[in-house]
Coordinates of C-alpha atoms in Angstrom, one line a residue:
K1 CA -8.9 15.9 7.1
D2 CA -5.2 15.4 5.8
D3 CA -6.0 12.4 3.8
Y4 CA -6.6 10.3 7.0
G5 CA -10.0 9.0 8.2
L6 CA -11.6 5.8 9.3
G7 CA -8.2 4.2 9.8
V8 CA -7.1 4.4 6.5
F9 CA -4.9 6.8 4.3
V10 CA -6.0 8.4 0.8
E11 CA -3.4 9.5 -1.3
T12 CA -2.7 10.0 -4.8
E13 CA 0.5 8.1 -5.8
T14 CA 2.8 7.5 -8.6
I15 CA 3.2 3.8 -9.2
G16 CA 5.5 2.5 -11.4
G17 CA 7.3 5.6 -11.7
E18 CA 4.5 6.6 -14.3
Y19 CA 0.9 6.1 -13.3
R20 CA -0.8 8.5 -11.2
R21 CA -3.7 6.4 -8.9
K22 CA -5.6 6.8 -6.2
R23 CA -4.5 4.4 -3.1
I24 CA -6.4 3.9 -0.1
H25 CA -3.8 2.1 2.4
H26 CA -3.1 1.1 5.8
S27 CA -0.1 -0.8 7.5
G28 CA 0.9 -1.7 10.6
R29 CA 3.2 -3.9 13.0
I30 CA 2.9 -5.8 16.3
Q31 CA 5.9 -8.0 18.0
G32 CA 6.8 -10.2 15.5
F33 CA 4.2 -9.6 12.6
N34 CA 4.1 -6.7 9.8
A35 CA 1.2 -6.0 7.2
A36 CA 0.3 -3.4 4.6
L37 CA -3.0 -3.1 2.7
A38 CA -3.6 -0.9 -0.3
Y39 CA -6.7 -0.5 -2.8
Y40 CA -6.4 1.2 -6.1
P41 CA -10.4 2.1 -7.0
D42 CA -9.7 3.4 -10.0
D43 CA -8.7 -0.1 -11.5
D44 CA -10.2 -2.3 -8.6
I45 CA -6.5 -3.5 -7.6
T46 CA -6.1 -4.8 -4.1
V47 CA -2.7 -5.7 -2.4
V48 CA -1.9 -7.2 0.6
V49 CA 1.7 -7.9 1.9
L50 CA 1.9 -10.4 5.3
N51 CA 5.3 -10.6 6.9
N52 CA 6.2 -13.0 10.2
L53 CA 8.9 -10.7 10.9
Y54 CA 8.9 -7.5 12.6
W55 CA 11.7 -5.8 10.5
G56 CA 11.2 -4.6 6.8
D57 CA 8.8 -2.3 5.0
P58 CA 5.6 -4.1 4.0
S59 CA 4.4 -0.9 2.2
S60 CA 7.3 -0.3 0.0
I61 CA 6.8 -4.6 -0.9
E62 CA 3.1 -3.1 -1.3
K63 CA 4.1 -0.5 -4.1
E64 CA 6.3 -2.8 -6.2
Y65 CA 3.8 -5.3 -6.3
A66 CA 1.4 -2.4 -7.3
A67 CA 3.7 -1.7 -10.1
L68 CA 3.6 -4.9 -11.7
A69 CA 0.0 -5.1 -12.0
Y70 CA 0.2 -2.0 -14.2
R71 CA 3.0 -3.2 -16.4

C-alpha cells in the first residue's frame, strides 16, 4: 500500500535526470547521526550514506551517488 512495506519505500524514480529506475529505500536519523540506504534492483546497485551529523539530507546525497553509477 502507498509504496511502503516492511520498513522500506518502493518507488520508481528518475535518476540523473534521464533514467527511470525502481528504487527500494529507507532513511532515518537519531541524535547525532543520519543514514540513507537505497537499492536499485534492475541494475543491482546499492548506495549507502552514513553521516555522523544530525543535519543534512543523506537521501539527496544518495541520489547524487546513484546518478554517478548511471553515467
